[in-house]
Amino acid sequence: MKPCPKNWMNISKQLVAAPIGGASWMLNALLLVAILSNRQLRSQRQYWLTMALAFADFAEGLASFIGALYRLPFYYSETACNDYKTPLQCMILPHNIIWRWSDSATAFMLVATALDRFIAISFPTFKGNRVAISMISFVFGISALCFFYAWIMPIQQTIAGTMLPAVCGTGGLIDEKYTHVSKYIAGAMSAISVLVHFIVAYKVHRFMRKVSAVKNFGEAPKISKQELTFTLTCLIKGLCTLILDSCPRIYGVYLLSKKNLIGVDLDNSGVGSFLFAFVALNGVMNVFVYAGGQKEV
């Protein structure tokens, strides 16, 4: 029996994903504890969305961390390439269960938080508590549908007697078209959140000009200092999202699609797959942005 070949790109990806994912889930867990332990914070609408986003980032980071720890021994092993599992055995692994939900939840929650800032700045007197709850429920509901849909192909494959390499990579486990479409949608959602943040930035700029143009501050639009500060924090988060989430997601899927068109195995998909290891960095930066921008946090 020949020793298993080593794919150093996949090994490098897991070596990057483990510390970034670990940092993301631990820091977002701290952010959740910080908000939940403060009655004033957890009673505010904007922090409901912050907690929902932090929970999605927590789940994504935890999945990346566990998945990297699970896969690394297989990539280093001399014999693991000869081990096989059924698709359902792969799907019930903790990181695969979490990933199927968190992949879409993180991207859609970015849009929800951006829309909340748009509402807060555009309609300062509108409380929007029910809207915030509706947005969170919608995002978590859509993510649940994506979660259940992802199980269809593994169930069909298991019934048909299909066996997959025990490393349980995405290639061959999840429907290929669904993988590409879902990742494109996730990339598009994060990009839309950035666009909404740019619109909000323009509205904040106009508000500040109106404030400086009048002698009496009371004549300016009534936007509270707290809402303004929180919005500016979210604008910084939007810039981080553009650099660390939108661009890697969209370009990564493009590279995956390109390699698939020329017949390259998606489990050995090189840079395209490697880029997704860095997406969890956005979850890490979100914690620092909130902690640095909001004194109460």
Tab-separated table of C-alpha atoms in Angstrom:
chain	number	residue	atom	x	y	z
A	1	MET	CA	0.000	0.000	0.000
A	2	LYS	CA	1.456	3.354	-1.044
A	3	PRO	CA	1.643	6.117	1.578
A	4	CYS	CA	-0.991	8.838	1.282
A	5	PRO	CA	0.163	11.957	-0.606
A	6	LYS	CA	0.210	15.178	1.402
A	7	ASN	CA	-1.586	18.255	0.123
A	8	TRP	CA	0.278	21.137	1.744
A	9	MET	CA	-2.315	23.700	0.682
A	10	ASN	CA	-5.000	21.849	2.654
A	11	ILE	CA	-2.639	21.402	5.606
A	12	SER	CA	-1.799	25.124	5.553
A	13	LYS	CA	-5.486	25.988	5.395
A	14	GLN	CA	-6.223	24.011	8.551
A	15	LEU	CA	-3.194	25.478	10.340
A	16	VAL	CA	-4.621	28.933	9.592
A	17	ALA	CA	-8.256	28.039	10.330
A	18	ALA	CA	-7.562	26.542	13.769
A	19	PRO	CA	-6.138	29.655	15.514
A	20	ILE	CA	-8.413	32.128	13.684
A	21	GLY	CA	-11.509	30.024	14.377
A	22	GLY	CA	-10.440	29.517	17.984
A	23	ALA	CA	-9.942	33.252	18.495
A	24	SER	CA	-13.299	34.011	16.871
A	25	TRP	CA	-15.428	31.704	19.007
A	26	MET	CA	-13.677	32.630	22.262
A	27	LEU	CA	-13.836	36.397	21.673
A	28	ASN	CA	-17.459	36.307	20.515
A	29	ALA	CA	-18.336	34.216	23.554
A	30	LEU	CA	-16.803	36.973	25.712
A	31	LEU	CA	-18.806	39.606	23.819
A	32	LEU	CA	-22.024	37.659	24.391
A	33	VAL	CA	-21.258	37.318	28.107
A	34	ALA	CA	-20.419	41.034	28.347
A	35	ILE	CA	-23.780	42.056	26.860
A	36	LEU	CA	-25.901	39.414	28.590
A	37	SER	CA	-24.425	40.252	32.005
A	38	ASN	CA	-25.446	43.926	31.680
A	39	ARG	CA	-29.175	44.566	31.995
A	40	GLN	CA	-28.972	47.967	30.313
A	41	LEU	CA	-27.194	46.595	27.241
A	42	ARG	CA	-29.352	43.533	26.743
A	43	SER	CA	-32.499	45.691	26.864
A	44	GLN	CA	-31.429	47.820	23.855
A	45	ARG	CA	-32.538	46.925	20.332
A	46	GLN	CA	-29.154	47.454	18.693
A	47	TYR	CA	-27.529	45.034	21.095
A	48	TRP	CA	-30.075	42.331	20.287
A	49	LEU	CA	-28.721	42.375	16.745
A	50	THR	CA	-25.161	42.575	18.044
A	51	MET	CA	-25.761	39.461	20.133
A	52	ALA	CA	-27.338	37.643	17.173
A	53	LEU	CA	-24.333	38.489	14.978
A	54	ALA	CA	-21.916	37.528	17.758
A	55	PHE	CA	-23.686	34.186	18.157
A	56	ALA	CA	-23.434	33.505	14.405
A	57	ASP	CA	-19.726	34.438	14.434
A	58	PHE	CA	-19.260	32.273	17.546
A	59	ALA	CA	-20.790	29.296	15.727
A	60	GLU	CA	-18.725	29.905	12.563
A	61	GLY	CA	-15.500	30.208	14.553
A	62	LEU	CA	-16.256	27.106	16.610
A	63	ALA	CA	-16.950	25.081	13.453
A	64	SER	CA	-13.699	26.288	11.857
A	65	PHE	CA	-11.739	25.411	14.987
A	66	ILE	CA	-13.234	21.933	15.453
A	67	GLY	CA	-13.082	21.198	11.724
A	68	ALA	CA	-9.378	22.085	11.531
A	69	LEU	CA	-8.552	19.907	14.549
A	70	TYR	CA	-10.499	17.013	12.997
A	71	ARG	CA	-8.989	17.260	9.514
A	72	LEU	CA	-5.333	17.924	10.302
A	73	PRO	CA	-4.561	14.349	11.467
A	74	PHE	CA	-6.048	12.986	8.218
A	75	TYR	CA	-3.936	15.278	6.053
A	76	TYR	CA	-0.772	14.341	7.964
A	77	SER	CA	-1.519	10.610	8.184
A	78	GLU	CA	0.238	8.106	5.927
A	79	THR	CA	-2.793	5.782	5.867
A	80	ALA	CA	-5.930	7.916	6.447
A	81	CYS	CA	-6.624	8.318	2.707
A	82	ASN	CA	-7.692	4.655	2.734
A	83	ASP	CA	-10.352	5.249	5.408
A	84	TYR	CA	-13.954	5.860	4.323
A	85	LYS	CA	-17.242	6.877	5.956
A	86	THR	CA	-20.843	7.149	4.830
A	87	PRO	CA	-22.050	10.681	3.972
A	88	LEU	CA	-24.335	10.676	7.017
A	89	GLN	CA	-21.413	9.770	9.280
A	90	CYS	CA	-19.647	12.829	7.882
A	91	MET	CA	-22.690	15.080	8.288
A	92	ILE	CA	-23.162	14.275	11.982
A	93	LEU	CA	-19.653	15.479	12.820
A	94	PRO	CA	-20.011	18.552	15.101
A	95	HIS	CA	-18.281	21.009	12.760
A	96	ASN	CA	-20.357	19.928	9.744
A	97	ILE	CA	-23.589	20.310	11.709
A	98	ILE	CA	-22.637	23.831	12.852
A	99	TRP	CA	-21.285	24.904	9.452
A	100	ARG	CA	-24.506	24.076	7.654
A	101	TRP	CA	-26.254	26.716	9.782
A	102	SER	CA	-23.538	29.306	10.413
A	103	ASP	CA	-22.412	29.695	6.774
A	104	SER	CA	-25.562	31.632	5.892
A	105	ALA	CA	-26.328	33.046	9.355
A	106	THR	CA	-23.138	35.131	9.558
A	107	ALA	CA	-23.635	36.766	6.138
A	108	PHE	CA	-27.356	37.502	6.574
A	109	MET	CA	-26.820	38.906	10.080
A	110	LEU	CA	-24.323	41.397	8.637
A	111	VAL	CA	-27.122	42.705	6.395
A	112	ALA	CA	-29.572	42.799	9.318
A	113	THR	CA	-27.231	44.893	11.482
A	114	ALA	CA	-26.573	47.272	8.574
A	115	LEU	CA	-30.316	47.699	7.925
A	116	ASP	CA	-30.872	48.408	11.614
A	117	ARG	CA	-28.371	51.285	11.432
A	118	PHE	CA	-30.112	52.612	8.315
A	119	ILE	CA	-33.455	52.622	10.151
A	120	ALA	CA	-31.922	54.213	13.272
A	121	ILE	CA	-30.403	57.099	11.302
A	122	SER	CA	-33.242	57.574	8.794
A	123	PHE	CA	-36.068	57.394	11.357
A	124	PRO	CA	-34.637	58.496	14.733
A	125	THR	CA	-37.993	58.372	16.537
A	126	PHE	CA	-38.831	54.865	15.300
A	127	LYS	CA	-38.051	52.305	18.003
A	128	GLY	CA	-38.093	49.330	15.668
A	129	ASN	CA	-38.031	46.646	18.376
A	130	ARG	CA	-40.404	44.374	16.481
A	131	VAL	CA	-38.473	44.974	13.261
A	132	ALA	CA	-35.234	43.884	14.952
A	133	ILE	CA	-36.865	40.718	16.303
A	134	SER	CA	-38.353	40.010	12.869
A	135	MET	CA	-34.965	40.411	11.166
A	136	ILE	CA	-33.254	38.071	13.626
A	137	SER	CA	-36.056	35.505	13.294
A	138	PHE	CA	-35.926	35.730	9.479
A	139	VAL	CA	-32.129	35.262	9.350
A	140	PHE	CA	-32.127	32.338	11.757
A	141	GLY	CA	-35.100	30.819	9.901
A	142	ILE	CA	-33.412	31.072	6.472
A	143	SER	CA	-30.261	29.561	7.988
A	144	ALA	CA	-32.316	26.683	9.388
A	145	LEU	CA	-33.775	26.005	5.910
A	146	CYS	CA	-30.241	25.967	4.449
A	147	PHE	CA	-29.240	23.577	7.236
A	148	PHE	CA	-32.009	21.089	6.415
A	149	TYR	CA	-31.532	21.358	2.640
A	150	ALA	CA	-27.861	20.439	2.977
A	151	TRP	CA	-28.852	17.032	4.414
A	152	ILE	CA	-30.773	15.908	1.316
A	153	MET	CA	-27.767	14.825	-0.753
A	154	PRO	CA	-25.960	12.989	2.111
A	155	ILE	CA	-29.135	11.038	2.900
A	156	GLN	CA	-29.586	10.089	-0.768
A	157	GLN	CA	-25.928	9.077	-1.066
A	158	THR	CA	-26.041	6.958	2.098
A	159	ILE	CA	-29.151	5.129	0.861
A	160	ALA	CA	-27.327	4.497	-2.444
A	161	GLY	CA	-24.348	3.027	-0.575
A	162	THR	CA	-21.878	5.808	-1.408
A	163	MET	CA	-18.707	6.031	0.677
A	164	LEU	CA	-16.559	9.166	1.096
A	165	PRO	CA	-12.985	9.741	2.333
A	166	ALA	CA	-13.046	9.894	6.136
A	167	VAL	CA	-11.611	13.422	6.137
A	168	CYS	CA	-15.190	14.408	5.218
A	169	GLY	CA	-14.414	17.436	3.060
A	170	THR	CA	-17.174	19.478	1.463
A	171	GLY	CA	-16.443	18.085	-2.008
A	172	GLY	CA	-18.757	15.118	-2.628
A	173	LEU	CA	-20.622	15.623	0.656
A	174	ILE	CA	-22.663	18.739	-0.127
A	175	ASP	CA	-24.365	19.335	-3.474
A	176	GLU	CA	-21.819	21.144	-5.641
A	177	LYS	CA	-24.256	23.676	-7.138
A	178	TYR	CA	-25.737	24.375	-3.714
A	179	THR	CA	-22.227	24.947	-2.322
A	180	HIS	CA	-21.376	27.470	-5.041
A	181	VAL	CA	-24.749	29.253	-4.910
A	182	SER	CA	-24.802	29.442	-1.102
A	183	LYS	CA	-21.263	30.828	-0.958
A	184	TYR	CA	-22.015	33.369	-3.698
A	185	ILE	CA	-25.155	34.447	-1.831
A	186	ALA	CA	-23.176	34.723	1.414
A	187	GLY	CA	-20.572	36.843	-0.354
A	188	ALA	CA	-23.287	38.986	-1.937
A	189	MET	CA	-25.014	39.487	1.426
A	190	SER	CA	-21.812	40.667	3.092
A	191	ALA	CA	-21.215	43.006	0.122
A	192	ILE	CA	-24.781	44.362	0.430
A	193	SER	CA	-24.179	45.028	4.121
A	194	VAL	CA	-21.142	47.106	3.158
A	195	LEU	CA	-23.198	49.037	0.586
A	196	VAL	CA	-25.860	49.796	3.209
A	197	HIS	CA	-23.116	50.970	5.572
A	198	PHE	CA	-21.847	53.353	2.880
A	199	ILE	CA	-25.376	54.776	2.511
A	200	VAL	CA	-25.568	55.176	6.286
A	201	ALA	CA	-22.156	56.881	6.266
A	202	TYR	CA	-23.488	59.394	3.729
A	203	LYS	CA	-26.564	60.046	5.874
A	204	VAL	CA	-24.385	60.538	8.978
A	205	HIS	CA	-22.222	62.968	7.004
A	206	ARG	CA	-25.319	64.960	6.000
A	207	PHE	CA	-26.535	64.967	9.595
A	208	MET	CA	-23.207	66.317	10.860
A	209	ARG	CA	-23.299	69.093	8.239
A	210	LYS	CA	-26.797	70.085	9.336
A	211	VAL	CA	-25.657	70.159	12.954
A	212	SER	CA	-22.723	72.419	12.132
A	213	ALA	CA	-24.929	74.658	9.947
A	214	VAL	CA	-27.347	75.646	12.706
A	215	LYS	CA	-26.529	77.695	15.766
A	216	ASN	CA	-29.038	75.963	17.951
A	217	PHE	CA	-28.451	72.205	18.178
A	218	GLY	CA	-32.119	71.751	18.989
A	219	GLU	CA	-32.991	72.714	15.415
A	220	ALA	CA	-30.978	69.812	14.023
A	221	PRO	CA	-32.512	66.368	13.429
A	222	LYS	CA	-33.030	64.463	16.668
A	223	ILE	CA	-30.489	61.631	16.571
A	224	SER	CA	-29.206	60.651	19.992
A	225	LYS	CA	-25.501	60.693	20.709
A	226	GLN	CA	-25.654	56.996	21.645
A	227	GLU	CA	-27.241	56.044	18.309
A	228	LEU	CA	-24.711	58.163	16.441
A	229	THR	CA	-21.753	56.594	18.276
A	230	PHE	CA	-23.080	53.088	17.726
A	231	THR	CA	-23.625	53.837	14.035
A	232	LEU	CA	-20.050	55.089	13.622
A	233	THR	CA	-18.843	51.868	15.263
A	234	CYS	CA	-20.910	49.880	12.770
A	235	LEU	CA	-19.426	51.860	9.878
A	236	ILE	CA	-15.947	50.764	10.953
A	237	LYS	CA	-17.272	47.204	11.174
A	238	GLY	CA	-18.603	47.565	7.622
A	239	LEU	CA	-15.130	48.445	6.361
A	240	CYS	CA	-13.718	45.364	8.107
A	241	THR	CA	-16.454	43.277	6.485
A	242	LEU	CA	-15.504	44.535	3.021
A	243	ILE	CA	-11.834	43.625	3.477
A	244	LEU	CA	-12.107	40.431	5.537
A	245	ASP	CA	-15.415	38.911	4.414
A	246	SER	CA	-16.913	40.154	1.136
A	247	CYS	CA	-13.772	40.085	-1.000
A	248	PRO	CA	-12.425	36.695	0.232
A	249	ARG	CA	-15.844	35.016	-0.096
A	250	ILE	CA	-16.619	36.219	-3.613
A	251	TYR	CA	-13.112	35.750	-5.018
A	252	GLY	CA	-12.807	32.386	-3.272
A	253	VAL	CA	-15.987	31.060	-4.895
A	254	TYR	CA	-14.810	32.399	-8.268
A	255	LEU	CA	-11.598	30.412	-7.952
A	256	LEU	CA	-13.491	27.296	-6.858
A	257	SER	CA	-15.824	27.596	-9.868
A	258	LYS	CA	-12.927	28.183	-12.242
A	259	LYS	CA	-11.051	25.121	-11.004
A	260	ASN	CA	-14.196	23.043	-11.224
A	261	LEU	CA	-14.653	24.076	-14.862
A	262	ILE	CA	-11.190	22.775	-15.709
A	263	GLY	CA	-11.770	19.543	-13.822
A	264	VAL	CA	-9.826	20.041	-10.587
A	265	ASP	CA	-11.025	18.192	-7.481
A	266	LEU	CA	-12.723	20.658	-5.107
A	267	ASP	CA	-11.153	18.961	-2.089
A	268	ASN	CA	-7.765	20.009	-3.472
A	269	SER	CA	-8.937	23.363	-4.740
A	270	GLY	CA	-5.945	25.440	-3.759
A	271	VAL	CA	-6.207	29.150	-3.121
A	272	GLY	CA	-9.978	29.310	-3.676
A	273	SER	CA	-10.662	27.064	-0.699
A	274	PHE	CA	-7.777	28.568	1.284
A	275	LEU	CA	-9.369	32.032	1.237
A	276	PHE	CA	-12.382	30.829	3.242
A	277	ALA	CA	-10.104	30.146	6.206
A	278	PHE	CA	-9.655	33.907	6.612
A	279	VAL	CA	-13.381	34.795	6.717
A	280	ALA	CA	-13.477	34.079	10.475
A	281	LEU	CA	-11.100	37.040	10.905
A	282	ASN	CA	-14.119	39.299	10.411
A	283	GLY	CA	-15.717	37.748	13.475
A	284	VAL	CA	-12.520	38.395	15.447
A	285	MET	CA	-12.334	42.034	14.335
A	286	ASN	CA	-16.023	42.647	15.109
A	287	VAL	CA	-15.332	42.031	18.805
A	288	PHE	CA	-12.449	44.521	18.888
A	289	VAL	CA	-14.476	47.097	16.943
A	290	TYR	CA	-17.403	46.894	19.401
A	291	ALA	CA	-15.121	46.850	22.442
A	292	GLY	CA	-13.125	49.823	21.159
A	293	GLY	CA	-16.065	51.856	19.882
A	294	GLN	CA	-18.588	51.284	22.676
A	295	LYS	CA	-17.428	52.197	26.185
A	296	GLU	CA	-20.369	50.389	27.786
A	297	VAL	CA	-19.216	47.119	26.165
